[in-house]
Each structure stands twice: as C-alpha cells, then as structure tokens.
Amino acid sequence: MSPAGYVFLSVILFVIGGVGVLIRRNMILVFMSIELMLNACNLAFVSFARLHGNLNGQVVAFFVMVVAAAEVVVGLAILMAIYRARRSASVDDASLLKN
Amino acid sequence: MTTLAATGVLRYSWLLLAFPVFGAAVLLIGGRRTDRWGHLLGVLMSLASFVYGVIAFVTLIGYAAPDRSRDLHMYSWIPVAGFQANIGILLDPLSVCFVLLITGVGSLILIYAVGYMAHDTDRRRFFGYMNLFIVAMLLLVLSDNYVGLYAGWEGVGLASYLLIGFWQFKPTAAAAAKKAFVANRVGDAGLSLAIMLMFAEFGSVSFTGVFSSVHSGGSGVASALGLLLLLGACGKSAQVPLQSWLLDAMEGPTPVSALIHAATMVTAGVYLIVRSSPIFNAGPTAQLAVTVVGAVTLLFGAIIGCAKDDIKKALAGSTMSQIGYMTLAAGLGPAGYAFAIAHLLAHGFFKAGLFLGAGSVMHGMDDEVDMRRYGGLRKLLPVTYVTFGLGYLAIIGIPPFSGFFTKDGIIDAAWEKGGTSGWVLAACAIIGAGITAFYMSRVMLMTYFGPKRWEENGVLGGAGAHPAYKEPHVPHPHESPLVMTVPMILLAIGSVAAGGFLIINSRLVDFLAPVVGVPPTSHGIWTGPGIIALVLSLIGIGIAWVMYGRVPAPVIAPHGSVLTHAARADLYGDAFNESVLMRPGQWLTRLSVYFDSRGVDGLVNGLAATIGGTSGRMRRLQNGFVRSYALSMLIGAVLLVAGLLVVRL
C-alpha cells in the first residue's frame, strides 16, 4: 500500500471526527471524535514523514500524543464536573455563555 | 484748531456730569424713600448743570476765538500698552452749544414733567431715568475721545430704552422699547467698527489724534470711517434706513418724546457727523452718502407726517424730517456744519415746545392722541394754543421765526453746492419745506380749529389712559397748570427768537468756525431758494386749509389714496424690515436648526445607531452552542486553507 493511501485514510478519519464533533450531542462522543481527529492528524504526520524520508513528522506525532493525553485528563475532569453539576452530558445544555 | 488745558473755572467742568449723576444715583438707589421729593431733586440737579453750563459758556466767550477749545483730563479709563482711553471733558464752542441745549431744554422739560407726571405713581423713577439720560447725553457731547463718546452713546440708548418702555405694563410700549434698542444696535455696530478702524489705522481714538492723522490715511480710509459713522448716526438719529423705531418710540411719556426723541438724543447723529468733520472733509464719498441719507429722510419723514392721525406720531415724522435737514446740511461740509447746528438748536426749542404742547393737549383730553377726536381747542387751551402756534410758525419757516433762518440756511447751502447733486438736494429741501407746511397746518387745524369733534364722539383715551376710559366719553378740556405752561412759554420764546439770534450777523457761524471751519461763501437772509421755499410753504398751508380747514375732518379716517395708505404704514418701513431682514433671518435660523438636528446630530446619532444595530445582529451569533462555534471554526479553517491554496497557486 502506497503512503498516499495512508494520507487518504487520515483525511477520511479527520472528516468522520469533524462530523462527529458537529453533530453529536453527547459530550463523551464529541470528545472521542476530537480524539479521532487528533489521531487522523498523527497518521498524516507519520505518513508525510515516511514520504519525505525524515523524522520531523514522527516527532510531532509524539508531541501530539503527549498533548492529547494531557487534554484527555483535563477534558474528562471537566466533563465529570459538568455531569455532576447538571446531571446531563449534552453539549447543548451547557450554553450558559450565550448573549 | 488747538486744544488747551482747562484753566480757571473750567477745571470744574466735571460738575456738569456730577450733578445729574448724583440725582440719578439718589433717585434710583434711594427707591421709594425718595418718592416725595425725588422729582424736585431731579429738576434741581438738571438746573445746577445748566447754571454751570452758562458759566462755562460765558467763560469760553471771554477767551479769544482760537483758544476756546479747553480739555480737562479726568482719569485714564483703559491705560494699556499702545491703547489709551481717557475720560476727559472737551469744552469747545460745539460742545458748549449742546450742553446749553441739553441742560436748558432738559430742565424746562423736567419742570413740565413735574406737572405732567403728577398722577403717575412712578414719577420718582421717571426723574431718575431722565437724570440718567442727561448724564449720558452730556458725556456723549463732552467726551474728548471716541471711546468716551461711545459710552455716552450707549448710555443714551439705555435711557431711551428705559423711558420708551416706562409704562412697561403696556405691551405696545415694551415692544416699542425693544424695537428702538434693536434698531439702535445696528447703528451702534457701525460706530464701534468705526472706532476700531480708527485705532487700527491711526493708533488713537482721541479727537485730536484721529483728526491730525486722518489726512495721512488717504480718502479711502476716511470714506470708510465716514460711512461707518454715518451708519451709527442713522441708527441714533432715525435716518433711513434705520428710521422705523422713532414712530413707535412715541409710546413713551410725552416729556420723553420731547427731550429724547425730538430735542436732544436723536440729534446725536448730527453731532457725531459735525464733530467728525475732519474725517468727512477728507472723504467725499461719505459726504455724498450723508447728503443722500438726509435728503431721502427729510422727504420720508415729511410724507409720513402727512398721514398720521396720532398727534405725537405726526410730530415724530416731522422730527425725522427735520433731522434729515440737519443731516443734509452736515453732509455739505464746512458750508453746512454751522447751519446743521443752528437748525438743531432751533429745532430743539420749537420741537420740544410742540411736543410739550401736544402733551398739554393730551393732558386736557384724557390722554387721547387721535387728532380726529380733537378740534376747536383754541378757546379752551389758550396758552397751549399760542405756544404751539409759535412753534408751528417756527417749524414751517415763516419769517421772522426760527425755522425761516435756519432752514433757509440749509437750503441755500445745498443750492450753492452746485452741480446736479446740489440742484437735487436743494429741490428735495424746498419740496420738503412745502410738505412740512402742509402737515403742520393739518395738525394745527385738526387740533385747534373746526368743530369740537370730541363733544359728539367722545374720546377713547390713548397712551397711559386710565382703565376707566375704555368707553368713549366726553372729556372736559382744560388748560394745564402753571408748572406745565411756563416751560411751554419759555420754549415758545426760544422758538421765536433762536433762529434769528443764531443766524443774523453770522453769530453761530463765527462762534463755531474754530471747530468746524468757515463756510466758503456767506449769504444774506433773503435768497432765491429761500423765497421759493417760503412760497411753497404758503401753498402747503393753503392746501391744508382747503382739505382740513374749510371742511371738517371726519372722525373715521377716510379711505384715502395709495400714498396715504403707504404713509399711514410708515412708508412700509416695518414691512420692508420684516420681509428683507426678519423673514430671511428666521429662515436662516430654521435652516441652522435643521442642519444642526439633521446634519450634525444626524451624523453622530446615525453612527451610533449603525454600530448599535450591527452589534445587535452580531450578538445573535453568540448562541452558547459549542457545536456552532465548532462549525464556525471549521468554516474558518477551511476558508484559511482554501485561501492559502489559492495564493500559492
């Protein structure tokens, strides 16, 4: 399988993740979609690293993983806090900042 | 002309001002406490000024003719670098003539007012204002510089305003006072601009400073100065085009009309022109303008005088016309200055006498002013009739009364000017003499002759009438008390003798020569133009007798011709002001208001409304839904990427 196939796969994964973020109401699922988008990016980085024959993309992919891990920790903590306060995991209910 | 320092008794010339200042201060500050004796103090202070004026006059006569200009420096009013305005008193032949006129005629009129205003609860305030007027008028004629003159000029304007509106409970009087004040402001603007121009051009505002350097400024500057001074004179002296206020000013008490609006204040414009003679001599354009204004006004006032049924307004038209004669003479240069002053002094006597006579008639007729309700009063008011009649003979110029000498002097001076302008001016003056004879005979016939129209129709009462006089009622005309008739008799003597005394042997001409120069030619008493004027006057009397003496005047004014209508409406002076000045002014105001509210405010408000509306619409984007934020981020990212791709391609 040529490296270009991995790039196409990453694009498909990114679009699935993006659509998931936009249309799903459940916070957990939105969160998972974000993770999917991040991993699609990682896949693209690694593919490009392979294509160009250097390690820069792979290094960035590692950084993204580390940052994503931290983001998951903080994000899930916020999620838990919101769920405890409101008994709801819907993103549309958390719209207090409007107007 | 050189000015010497005042010495001897003239060092006390500040007393001239101090007496009436004291009177005005006591009466106006003292208030009701001075009610009982206030009028006596007012008369006394005016008389004291007159006595000092006579002493000053005798002292001046004692000096040699070139040494008769005496200056008394009182104090430095505005001493700043490069600008000196002093309060100083200049006693010279010209100013001393005015001092005698103002204090002499003023004292007589104040004595008369003691009787005339006896029933007025505010008589003390009246005398306070009158003293204030005398101070201001004396300051005007005595000041040795233009700034002091201007202070007096404004002072008489204030006194005139206060006295026209003396019966301020009458809306017409209050409106007339305001009208006079506003019309005078226009003229005052001209005078103040002239003073500023003097300072800018010559660096001085004193008479000596300006007159010594006026020749170096060229005729352009002199003409500009002259025209500005003429504007000031037009305002104060009710000359066309600023004439409209004088007829309304008759709303004031009759002594005010006699002193301020006939004898003294309205002649201040003539004084200004004669005093500024070096400026006018150097500016021929301004001189021509002065003569034109004078000629137009003398006909204008005379025509108005022909149609007025209000005795005071008829006399006011006559005042306007006579001041037109003076202005005309003052515009003729050295040939006319002395005659302008001679006519001014004689006019001061006979016009004051005529007004006091009119006041005496009104006093006897329950304040009725409509001549159509007079008639046959000569038997009932014999003293008034005789004194008024002498004033009448003086104003229409029947020899040997005053007007004959002084008016003919002006007509001759205009005639001798030569050229087309001299012809036209002399013709105007001669025709004016004929019209004067007509309207004055009309006043005389309607008031003192014919049937007693008040017996069958009653009178309505006029200015200051008692509220009980709203219905027509039959008055009981009676001669006025002695305190009123004695001043009238003295003024009548002046009307008879003043003109001849001043003109025969060139007394006044020689007396004034050091100040205003010598006329180029001297002429006799009987001259061609003078005789033509006399004949026209007799014709005028004849026409008046045919129209008003042979047939009785109807009580309701007949419809009359177009000219009569125009004259009744003051020759549309008010209509002109209203359509040319007032209405465009109102339009301008409305336009400014519209521009301000729609233009300036509109711009600011519109900007605020636009920002407010836009932010209101933008606010709706902040709906709080995370997903829509995410979508906008996505769209933004897509657009960014697309943009980058496009740029790279």
XYZ file of C-alpha atoms in Angstrom:
748
model
C 0.000 0.000 0.000
C 1.470 3.295 -1.074
C 1.950 6.056 1.561
C -0.606 8.165 -0.296
C -3.261 5.650 0.817
C -2.442 6.469 4.455
C -2.927 10.145 3.723
C -6.355 9.461 2.217
C -7.212 7.298 5.222
C -6.215 10.141 7.551
C -8.411 12.559 5.626
C -11.387 10.172 5.901
C -10.781 9.703 9.633
C -10.475 13.503 10.102
C -13.750 14.145 8.307
C -15.520 11.460 10.344
C -14.146 13.006 13.512
C -15.149 16.507 12.421
C -18.676 15.457 11.544
C -18.880 13.679 14.869
C -17.896 16.864 16.712
C -20.511 18.885 14.834
C -23.483 16.582 15.008
C -23.187 14.535 18.210
C -24.722 15.950 21.411
C -23.141 13.615 23.900
C -20.006 15.123 25.344
C -18.215 11.793 25.550
C -18.813 11.131 21.882
C -17.738 14.658 20.946
C -14.631 14.013 22.953
C -13.997 10.764 21.195
C -14.473 12.459 17.833
C -11.860 15.023 18.792
C -9.504 12.172 19.642
C -10.267 10.651 16.260
C -9.354 13.930 14.549
C -6.109 14.136 16.510
C -5.174 10.618 15.582
C -6.038 11.285 11.945
C -3.559 14.160 12.131
C -0.971 11.859 13.685
C -1.457 9.400 10.898
C -0.983 12.177 8.352
C 2.201 13.360 10.098
C 3.685 9.904 10.145
C 2.719 9.319 6.522
C 4.342 12.538 5.416
C 7.437 11.694 7.477
C 7.646 8.409 5.614
C 7.053 10.112 2.274
C 9.724 12.767 2.838
C 12.145 10.418 4.442
C 12.844 12.384 7.614
C 11.742 12.098 11.237
C 10.199 15.528 11.818
C 6.641 14.313 11.303
C 7.128 11.380 13.660
C 8.487 13.697 16.365
C 5.447 15.966 16.014
C 3.179 12.914 16.217
C 4.718 12.023 19.576
C 4.195 15.563 20.801
C 0.565 15.392 19.707
C 0.079 12.163 21.628
C 1.544 13.704 24.792
C -0.596 16.810 24.472
C -3.670 14.688 23.683
C -3.077 12.611 26.808
C -2.920 15.775 28.916
C -6.006 17.151 27.166
C -7.915 13.923 27.869
C -7.073 14.178 31.552
C -8.223 17.794 31.846
C -11.158 17.347 29.450
C -12.556 14.311 31.184
C -12.220 16.039 34.554
C -14.266 18.983 33.262
C -16.755 16.554 31.776
C -17.155 14.834 35.120
C -17.605 18.171 36.888
C -20.302 19.275 34.427
C -22.085 15.943 34.617
C -22.123 16.085 38.408
C -23.447 19.633 38.417
C -26.134 19.194 35.765
C -26.885 15.508 35.520
C -26.527 15.863 31.791
C -23.812 15.110 29.322
C -25.382 17.038 26.420
C -23.225 19.797 24.932
C -26.320 21.855 24.092
C -27.316 22.118 27.743
C -24.040 23.785 28.619
C -24.905 27.046 26.809
C -24.829 29.498 29.709
C -22.390 31.853 27.966
C -24.832 32.818 25.260
C -25.794 36.509 24.699
C -7.714 124.021 15.997
C -5.507 123.551 19.030
C -6.760 122.263 22.326
C -5.568 123.935 25.512
C -5.773 122.627 29.046
C -8.776 123.797 31.006
C -7.976 126.523 33.477
C -9.848 128.627 35.984
C -13.493 127.840 36.429
C -13.400 125.301 33.590
C -11.332 122.985 35.781
C -14.613 122.200 37.474
C -16.388 121.162 34.294
C -16.749 117.657 35.719
C -19.545 119.213 37.761
C -21.665 119.166 34.605
C -21.707 115.390 34.808
C -21.580 115.128 38.590
C -24.890 116.892 39.278
C -27.146 114.599 37.230
C -25.096 111.529 38.229
C -25.837 112.399 41.828
C -29.517 112.924 41.025
C -29.845 109.646 39.134
C -27.971 107.700 41.824
C -30.043 109.077 44.685
C -33.349 108.558 42.889
C -32.635 105.081 41.551
C -30.795 103.688 44.576
C -32.889 105.530 47.159
C -36.055 103.896 45.877
C -39.447 104.630 47.361
C -37.944 106.632 50.251
C -37.284 109.468 47.794
C -40.775 109.439 46.298
C -41.946 112.633 47.971
C -39.105 114.943 46.939
C -37.388 112.919 44.181
C -38.781 114.936 41.299
C -37.577 118.177 42.886
C -34.052 116.789 43.254
C -34.130 115.692 39.606
C -35.097 119.173 38.426
C -32.573 120.810 40.770
C -29.653 118.719 39.545
C -30.518 119.446 35.924
C -30.803 123.163 36.693
C -27.454 123.082 38.511
C -25.846 121.595 35.412
C -27.466 124.309 33.337
C -26.142 127.048 35.602
C -22.643 125.634 35.358
C -23.144 125.320 31.580
C -23.959 129.020 31.372
C -20.871 129.859 33.459
C -18.726 127.702 31.181
C -20.239 129.349 28.119
C -19.564 132.841 29.427
C -16.003 131.814 30.298
C -15.417 130.436 26.808
C -16.810 133.599 25.223
C -14.266 135.506 27.311
C -11.343 133.762 25.592
C -10.013 134.702 22.179
C -11.682 132.704 19.406
C -8.771 130.278 18.701
C -8.338 129.494 22.414
C -11.872 128.290 23.015
C -11.155 124.554 22.983
C -10.459 123.535 26.546
C -9.686 119.971 27.551
C -9.963 118.610 31.082
C -8.319 115.244 31.669
C -10.215 113.411 34.400
C -8.656 109.969 34.581
C -7.240 107.182 32.473
C -10.005 104.739 31.870
C -8.215 101.988 29.935
C -4.442 102.530 30.129
C -2.771 99.569 28.430
C 0.288 99.431 26.224
C -0.484 101.032 22.888
C -4.064 101.918 23.765
C -5.192 104.865 25.808
C -8.829 105.560 26.560
C -9.260 108.504 28.849
C -12.257 110.088 30.409
C -11.775 113.707 29.502
C -14.046 116.674 29.040
C -13.655 118.809 25.946
C -15.379 122.155 26.226
C -15.331 123.938 22.902
C -17.871 126.065 21.015
C -19.566 122.978 19.574
C -19.925 121.020 22.796
C -20.964 124.034 24.845
C -23.872 124.650 22.431
C -25.050 121.128 23.136
C -24.505 121.498 26.870
C -26.759 124.546 26.918
C -29.380 122.802 24.766
C -29.385 119.587 26.788
C -29.403 121.135 30.234
C -31.535 124.156 29.310
C -34.284 122.441 27.350
C -33.853 119.399 29.594
C -34.519 121.459 32.729
C -37.602 123.054 31.177
C -38.949 119.652 30.178
C -38.237 118.246 33.650
C -40.148 121.132 35.227
C -43.002 120.410 32.829
C -42.843 116.719 33.741
C -43.363 117.568 37.416
C -46.882 118.554 36.420
C -47.371 116.107 33.565
C -46.353 113.053 35.597
C -48.011 114.254 38.827
C -50.538 111.417 38.838
C -48.025 108.704 37.995
C -47.033 106.576 40.972
C -43.593 106.065 39.436
C -42.755 109.731 38.943
C -39.554 109.380 41.001
C -38.260 106.557 38.794
C -39.080 108.698 35.763
C -36.929 111.537 37.057
C -34.150 109.102 37.894
C -34.118 107.856 34.311
C -34.280 111.403 32.975
C -31.233 112.383 35.026
C -29.502 109.255 33.781
C -30.269 110.365 30.254
C -28.874 113.849 30.861
C -25.625 112.370 32.219
C -25.223 110.073 29.257
C -26.040 112.782 26.747
C -23.592 115.204 28.372
C -20.906 112.515 28.366
C -21.634 111.967 24.667
C -21.135 115.603 23.708
C -18.381 116.439 26.219
C -16.054 113.479 25.773
C -12.735 114.292 24.138
C -12.346 110.880 22.522
C -14.449 108.381 20.644
C -14.485 105.719 23.355
C -15.959 108.143 25.877
C -18.396 109.313 23.226
C -19.352 105.696 22.641
C -20.003 105.200 26.353
C -22.367 108.186 26.318
C -23.854 106.934 23.051
C -24.763 103.620 24.663
C -25.912 105.401 27.792
C -28.489 107.477 25.936
C -29.585 104.317 24.144
C -30.179 102.675 27.511
C -32.022 105.700 28.884
C -34.117 105.856 25.720
C -34.978 102.167 26.106
C -35.936 102.579 29.750
C -38.063 105.651 29.057
C -39.861 104.403 25.932
C -40.804 101.363 27.964
C -41.551 103.446 31.059
C -45.147 102.253 31.034
C -43.928 98.712 30.618
C -47.301 97.272 31.602
C -48.451 98.253 28.112
C -47.286 95.564 25.660
C -47.004 98.151 22.875
C -44.627 100.267 24.966
C -42.479 97.282 25.878
C -42.328 96.219 22.226
C -41.504 99.766 21.088
C -38.659 99.939 23.611
C -37.212 96.699 22.344
C -37.582 97.821 18.740
C -35.734 101.063 19.441
C -32.988 99.175 21.219
C -32.517 96.653 18.420
C -32.573 99.281 15.660
C -30.010 101.295 17.613
C -27.778 98.249 17.975
C -27.379 98.131 14.192
C -26.173 101.706 14.182
C -24.013 101.179 17.264
C -22.250 98.344 15.483
C -21.274 100.858 12.790
C -19.931 103.313 15.350
C -17.934 100.662 17.208
C -16.469 99.378 13.935
C -15.506 102.961 13.083
C -13.697 103.294 16.425
C -11.859 100.006 15.843
C -10.876 101.146 12.365
C -9.576 104.429 13.781
C -7.435 102.556 16.261
C -6.168 100.161 13.606
C -5.314 102.946 11.151
C -4.212 105.811 13.352
C -3.420 104.114 16.680
C -5.552 106.609 18.538
C -9.168 107.146 19.473
C -8.930 110.726 20.748
C -10.362 113.520 18.614
C -7.035 115.308 18.311
C -5.153 112.105 17.493
C -7.596 110.958 14.826
C -8.149 114.349 13.218
C -4.434 115.153 12.981
C -3.650 111.900 11.150
C -6.800 111.453 9.068
C -5.251 113.161 6.051
C -2.321 110.771 6.035
C -4.686 107.801 5.763
C -5.999 108.735 2.328
C -9.560 109.261 1.186
C -10.341 105.533 1.164
C -9.894 105.186 4.906
C -11.662 108.485 5.532
C -14.630 107.408 3.405
C -14.846 104.026 5.127
C -14.740 105.736 8.514
C -17.318 108.253 7.374
C -19.708 105.575 6.127
C -19.418 103.625 9.376
C -20.012 106.782 11.395
C -22.981 107.531 9.140
C -24.417 104.107 9.963
C -24.116 104.961 13.648
C -25.731 108.344 13.055
C -28.575 106.717 11.088
C -29.382 104.425 13.986
C -29.375 107.094 16.661
C -30.981 109.828 14.572
C -33.662 107.634 12.968
C -32.466 108.251 9.435
C -33.356 105.988 6.517
C -32.775 103.008 6.549
C -32.831 102.723 10.362
C -35.778 105.091 10.842
C -38.532 102.681 11.816
C -38.075 102.833 15.595
C -38.777 106.553 16.080
C -42.518 106.446 15.370
C -43.024 103.596 17.831
C -40.892 105.419 20.399
C -43.857 107.771 20.884
C -45.228 105.124 23.269
C -43.118 106.761 25.962
C -44.395 109.616 28.142
C -44.631 112.913 26.246
C -41.760 114.674 28.098
C -39.549 111.793 26.950
C -40.678 112.303 23.382
C -39.921 115.997 23.735
C -36.469 115.702 25.291
C -35.042 112.468 23.926
C -36.899 111.826 20.700
C -37.107 115.402 19.462
C -34.670 117.835 21.030
C -31.508 116.008 22.034
C -30.801 112.312 21.662
C -31.979 111.890 18.102
C -29.757 114.781 17.094
C -26.694 112.940 18.442
C -26.096 111.563 14.952
C -25.808 115.113 13.601
C -23.413 115.927 16.429
C -21.323 112.872 15.547
C -21.041 113.932 11.911
C -20.247 117.556 12.714
C -17.774 116.561 15.431
C -16.055 114.215 12.969
C -15.927 116.951 10.333
C -12.200 116.396 9.522
C -12.992 112.782 8.627
C -15.916 113.734 6.414
C -13.983 116.592 4.805
C -11.346 114.034 3.799
C -13.873 111.508 2.471
C -16.096 112.934 -0.296
C -17.880 109.593 -0.825
C -19.039 109.566 2.766
C -20.164 113.195 2.472
C -22.274 112.377 -0.568
C -23.823 109.438 1.287
C -24.649 111.727 4.216
C -26.423 114.232 1.977
C -28.370 111.473 0.212
C -29.484 109.965 3.529
C -30.504 113.405 4.750
C -32.460 114.286 1.606
C -34.246 110.932 1.491
C -35.134 111.086 5.177
C -36.418 114.631 5.086
C -38.936 113.661 2.400
C -39.638 110.282 4.009
C -40.458 111.756 7.403
C -42.492 114.588 5.905
C -44.656 112.200 3.873
C -45.270 110.007 6.933
C -46.173 113.111 8.933
C -48.905 113.969 6.422
C -50.991 110.861 7.067
C -50.677 110.215 10.790
C -53.759 110.879 12.919
C -51.854 110.365 16.169
C -50.610 113.847 17.074
C -47.372 112.533 18.562
C -46.648 110.348 15.553
C -47.258 113.250 13.200
C -44.724 115.222 15.222
C -42.358 112.245 15.199
C -42.480 112.126 11.409
C -41.716 115.812 11.462
C -38.739 115.217 13.779
C -37.383 112.617 11.397
C -37.790 115.068 8.548
C -36.126 117.975 10.372
C -33.169 115.802 11.374
C -32.982 114.886 7.707
C -32.415 118.605 7.026
C -29.622 118.675 9.606
C -28.003 115.551 8.186
C -28.220 117.002 4.696
C -26.510 120.163 5.914
C -23.873 118.191 7.791
C -23.027 116.344 4.577
C -22.348 119.593 2.726
C -19.033 120.103 4.515
C -17.911 123.401 6.048
C -20.644 125.164 4.067
C -23.302 123.343 6.076
C -21.932 122.380 9.504
C -22.853 125.626 11.233
C -26.344 125.594 9.677
C -26.856 121.986 10.752
C -26.079 123.012 14.328
C -28.172 126.178 14.054
C -31.161 124.188 12.816
C -30.505 121.593 15.502
C -30.594 124.206 18.267
C -33.653 125.988 16.876
C -35.338 122.622 16.336
C -34.539 121.736 19.938
C -36.619 124.692 21.015
C -39.584 124.539 18.672
C -39.939 120.765 18.536
C -39.681 120.431 22.300
C -42.298 123.193 22.519
C -44.550 121.405 20.036
C -44.284 118.132 21.926
C -44.975 119.814 25.247
C -47.984 121.452 23.596
C -49.155 118.051 22.371
C -48.652 116.722 25.885
C -50.676 119.593 27.280
C -53.498 118.794 24.850
C -53.363 115.130 25.829
C -53.352 116.145 29.495
C -56.572 118.077 28.943
C -58.148 115.420 26.704
C -57.747 112.377 28.974
C -54.668 111.141 27.107
C -56.426 110.984 23.758
C -53.867 111.185 20.929
C -56.161 110.839 17.892
C -56.393 114.261 16.246
C -59.650 113.253 14.596
C -61.224 113.431 18.046
C -59.771 116.880 18.765
C -60.989 120.138 17.291
C -61.815 123.644 18.432
C -59.398 123.596 21.355
C -58.001 127.094 20.870
C -60.506 128.746 23.182
C -60.185 126.119 25.903
C -56.392 125.840 25.940
C -55.312 129.384 25.060
C -51.723 129.184 26.368
C -51.145 125.834 24.705
C -52.654 127.182 21.506
C -50.417 130.242 21.385
C -47.184 128.429 22.319
C -47.950 125.562 19.929
C -48.820 128.086 17.256
C -45.489 129.886 17.673
C -43.670 126.563 17.396
C -45.747 125.835 14.299
C -44.782 129.126 12.672
C -41.154 128.407 13.582
C -41.053 124.923 12.059
C -42.672 125.875 8.767
C -40.250 128.770 8.368
C -42.468 131.837 8.377
C -40.281 134.935 8.830
C -39.161 136.090 11.339
C -39.478 132.865 13.306
C -36.613 130.440 13.931
C -37.131 127.934 11.161
C -37.091 130.591 8.482
C -33.465 131.484 9.224
C -32.065 128.055 9.931
C -33.909 126.057 7.266
C -33.193 128.622 4.574
C -29.547 128.489 5.565
C -29.568 124.777 4.799
C -31.454 125.217 1.526
C -29.021 127.908 0.405
C -26.020 125.828 1.365
C -27.384 122.926 -0.678
C -28.096 125.262 -3.606
C -24.606 126.686 -3.542
C -23.045 123.232 -3.604
C -23.690 123.465 -7.333
C -23.797 120.725 -9.920
C -26.541 118.157 -10.340
C -26.293 116.955 -6.752
C -26.676 120.493 -5.417
C -29.783 121.021 -7.543
C -31.349 117.751 -6.492
C -30.573 118.296 -2.809
C -31.888 121.855 -2.841
C -35.030 120.682 -4.672
C -35.609 117.984 -2.065
C -35.154 120.507 0.733
C -37.535 123.023 -0.899
C -40.208 120.385 -1.580
C -39.756 119.138 1.984
C -40.430 122.670 3.242
C -43.728 122.698 1.350
C -44.768 119.305 2.731
C -43.744 120.416 6.233
C -46.059 123.409 5.962
C -48.869 121.100 4.837
C -48.666 118.519 7.595
C -48.005 121.006 10.368
C -51.003 123.087 9.238
C -53.013 119.868 9.238
C -52.021 119.193 12.859
C -52.810 122.777 13.767
C -56.206 122.823 12.038
C -57.344 119.422 13.282
C -56.371 120.189 16.866
C -57.267 123.796 17.483
C -59.824 124.737 14.812
C -63.039 123.378 13.430
C -65.936 121.800 15.316
C -65.427 120.173 18.714
C -65.413 116.615 17.447
C -64.885 115.262 20.961
C -68.242 116.634 22.049
C -70.288 114.468 19.700
C -67.990 111.427 19.516
C -66.195 111.430 22.843
C -62.609 110.328 23.282
C -61.213 106.881 23.888
C -58.057 107.796 25.759
C -54.679 106.755 24.465
C -51.211 106.207 25.880
C -51.306 105.639 29.620
C -55.054 106.059 29.691
C -56.915 105.188 32.833
C -58.708 101.817 32.583
C -61.997 103.616 33.168
C -61.529 105.345 29.806
C -62.087 102.298 27.638
C -65.518 103.537 26.548
C -65.949 106.745 24.526
C -66.669 109.605 26.896
C -66.771 113.374 26.667
C -63.691 114.981 28.222
C -63.515 118.383 29.860
C -60.509 120.019 28.185
C -58.776 122.446 30.490
C -55.609 124.479 30.399
C -52.625 122.808 32.071
C -51.259 124.061 35.400
C -48.608 126.755 35.602
C -45.787 124.269 36.114
C -46.515 122.995 32.616
C -47.366 126.205 30.823
C -44.323 128.204 31.974
C -41.814 125.836 30.285
C -44.018 125.927 27.185
C -43.935 129.732 27.165
C -40.151 129.805 27.596
C -39.685 127.297 24.786
C -42.032 129.329 22.594
C -39.857 132.381 23.161
C -36.902 130.237 22.089
C -38.823 129.084 19.002
C -39.462 132.655 18.018
C -36.038 134.099 18.681
C -33.416 131.349 18.500
C -33.097 131.126 14.717
C -32.758 134.828 14.109
C -30.382 135.224 17.041
C -28.100 132.460 15.800
C -28.078 133.310 12.095
C -28.189 137.120 11.911
C -24.671 138.599 11.883
C -23.371 135.022 11.471
C -23.218 134.692 15.240
C -23.215 130.905 15.359
C -21.153 130.542 12.182
C -18.377 132.671 13.668
C -18.658 131.006 17.053
C -18.299 127.517 15.595
C -15.693 128.478 12.982
C -12.673 127.362 15.105
C -14.135 123.868 15.344
C -15.874 123.170 12.043
C -14.284 125.691 9.677
C -15.576 128.727 7.834
C -18.244 128.417 5.110
C -16.753 129.251 1.705
C -19.450 131.842 0.965
C -21.717 133.853 3.170
C -25.231 134.624 2.073
C -27.878 137.082 3.109
C -31.206 136.459 4.780
C -33.380 136.711 1.675
C -32.178 134.391 -1.066
C -33.827 132.953 -4.163
C -34.180 129.347 -2.982
C -35.378 130.555 0.401
C -38.146 132.605 -1.210
C -39.193 129.626 -3.358
C -39.366 127.517 -0.188
C -41.441 130.200 1.512
C -43.878 130.345 -1.414
C -44.169 126.540 -1.410
C -44.813 126.661 2.340
C -47.662 129.125 1.807
C -49.094 126.843 -0.885
C -48.816 123.937 1.572
C -50.744 125.909 4.173
C -53.369 126.715 1.553
C -53.813 123.068 0.563
C -54.071 122.075 4.223
C -56.727 124.727 4.769
C -58.709 123.532 1.755
C -58.551 119.925 2.960
C -58.880 120.315 6.725
C -59.883 123.898 7.499
C -62.726 124.567 5.074
C -64.372 121.170 5.533
C -64.385 119.447 8.942
C -62.202 116.369 9.259
C -64.214 113.148 9.623
C -63.781 111.204 12.846
C -63.287 107.941 10.978
C -60.259 108.287 8.712
C -61.330 108.278 5.043
C -60.034 105.516 2.824
C -57.516 107.757 1.110
C -55.178 107.237 -1.820
C -52.382 104.710 -2.269
C -49.882 107.259 -0.999
C -51.963 107.896 2.117
C -52.040 104.196 2.853
C -48.303 103.960 2.376
C -47.708 106.928 4.670
C -50.024 105.514 7.334
C -47.942 102.333 7.226
C -44.750 104.392 7.739
C -43.997 104.052 4.000
C -43.710 100.315 4.595
C -40.549 100.703 6.641
C -41.660 97.945 9.005
C -42.871 95.763 6.163
C -39.504 96.212 4.470
C -37.605 95.268 7.606
C -39.869 92.321 8.129
C -39.600 90.902 4.621
C -35.962 91.744 3.942
C -34.379 91.247 7.345
C -36.700 89.406 9.712
C -38.063 86.655 7.469
C -34.714 85.695 5.900
C -33.313 85.771 9.424
C -35.987 83.347 10.532
C -35.322 81.137 7.534
C -31.646 81.181 8.332
C -32.424 80.221 11.913
C -34.677 77.389 10.831
C -32.089 76.230 8.321
C -29.419 76.265 11.019
C -31.652 74.339 13.393
C -32.444 71.822 10.648
C -28.782 71.465 9.739
C -27.871 71.058 13.387
C -30.506 68.466 14.240
C -30.351 66.571 10.968
C -26.810 67.237 9.816
C -24.542 67.423 12.847
C -26.694 65.492 15.287
C -27.832 63.210 12.470
C -24.260 62.205 11.661
C -23.408 61.417 15.275
C -26.711 59.699 16.008
C -26.604 57.770 12.742
C -23.121 56.474 13.502
C -24.220 55.349 16.969
C -27.368 53.687 15.588
C -25.374 51.840 12.928
C -22.896 50.494 15.459
C -25.716 49.576 17.841
C -27.705 47.760 15.144
C -24.689 45.897 13.842
C -23.660 44.720 17.277
C -27.232 43.637 17.963
C -27.090 41.421 14.913
C -23.613 40.165 15.777
C -24.794 39.286 19.276
C -27.125 36.642 17.938
C -24.118 34.643 16.747
C -23.156 34.098 20.383
C -25.812 31.417 20.958
C -23.794 29.433 23.505
C -23.898 26.173 21.449
C -20.419 24.692 21.359
C -21.238 22.884 18.126
C -21.987 26.058 16.232
C -18.741 27.535 17.490
C -17.004 24.453 16.267
C -18.695 24.798 12.903
C -17.582 28.403 12.557
C -14.061 27.332 13.489
C -14.213 24.641 10.838
C -15.509 27.020 8.209
C -12.791 29.481 9.195
C -10.124 26.809 8.915
C -11.443 25.636 5.548
C -11.526 29.183 4.241
C -7.985 29.747 5.544
C -6.678 26.660 3.869
C -8.534 27.420 0.687
C -7.091 30.949 0.765
C -3.569 29.600 1.256
C -4.011 27.222 -1.628
C -5.342 29.945 -3.874
C -2.460 32.250 -3.011
C 0.084 29.511 -3.567
C -1.490 28.633 -6.931
